[in-house]
Structures are given as structure tokens and as C-alpha cells.
């Protein structure tokens, strides 16, 4: 397993996207990589139980213990250095990473966002807020995006996107669930595998998927 990519998953909440990665790994759908650590910014995140159940080493680095975000990023860098990580996956990680972290892991951080970027993204758009904004705008279609992370919130190169229908009867919660089921849980493991297989090439800020 030594030449396989080491994947650390950063979480803050329920961890259904982490579960999608765990399931994909069990089904051998993540080629050339394995989940080597789960790091939570919240000590009571349910995602930690999912990691434990799957036998993946878990770490807590509580955001509330660091008043300044730069200090948090530095602690995260130290932890990931110790673990040894090739790819950082943000799976419902509710913190913005600063320029030092982004440059240290340039083109090696992948995030899943619950809208079709560039709609409903950027600072302040996370979790249910994204779906509330989509519903109040009256869009008929939304979706999910998996992208590389740079210093611009939700501004990095797009890897995969999938559209999801919005229904008249939707609440933010029902829309969130449909976007997860129909798009996020499918796209994130797929993008992670493509990365580990060395099939993602970035040119002029655009991702090309190699055959
Ligand atoms: C997911 O919908 C994810 O796309 C979103 O939070 C949810 C986390 O769910 N992330 C963001 O909004 C980041 N900007 P999970 O903990 O069950 O994977």
C-alpha cells in the first residue's frame, strides 16, 4: 500500500460525505489511494463515529481552541505533516483555510460544495444557507460542485459538477438531502479517485480529466 496516495478527510459535522468516501473505499472505487486520517474541527462531530467504525485514525483539532484562524491553519499543517498526507479532502469542513495552508497544499485540496458554482457560493454560503438562498432565488435547478481549493472561497478550479432538480414543495432540508444523494455522494469519491489516479490536470485554472 506504500505507493498509494494518503488521503486526509477534514470534517465538522454529520459526515455523510465522509461516509460516501468510506463506502467507496470498501467497494474499491478509490483507485490508488486510501483514507489515512479523519480530522474534525469540532469535538462532537458525528463524522468521528463514522471514522471510528471504519477503523480510520481520527484526530480532533477544535477550531474553538484557536482564537486566530492563522494559528489554526498552522496547527493543522503541523498535524498533517505528522500524519503524512498527499491529498486533503474537505467534506463538510466549515472553516475557511488561509493562504499559508492553501499554498502548502496547492492543487492538493479538494472541496465539495452544495451548489453549481459560481451560484450560491463564497463567504457565508455553507450548509443549509446555500439551499435557503437557492430556494429564495427561485432557481429550478441546483446541484453540487467538487473543486480544488485556493485562497478564494469556493473559487478554485472545478473538477466535477452535477445538476439536481428543485421541486416546488422543497424545503432547505429536503433540497439539501436530494443534492447530497443525487450529486455530492457520487461526485466526491469520483473526484478523489481521479486525483489519486493522477488523472486531473490543471491548465490555466481549468481542470482537464485525462482518459
Ligand atoms: C454538505 O452538503 C457539504 O456540501 C456542505 O455541508 C454539508 C456537510 O454535510 N459543505 C459546505 O457547504 C461547504 N461550503 P456532511 O457533514 O454530512 O458531509
CSV table of C-alpha atoms in Angstrom, one decimal, residues 173 185 206 209:
chain,number,residue,atom,x,y,z
A,173,UNK,CA,-33.7,20.4,4.3
A,185,UNK,CA,-22.1,11.4,-2.6
A,206,UNK,CA,-9.3,24.8,-15.6
A,209,UNK,CA,-9.7,14.9,-16.9
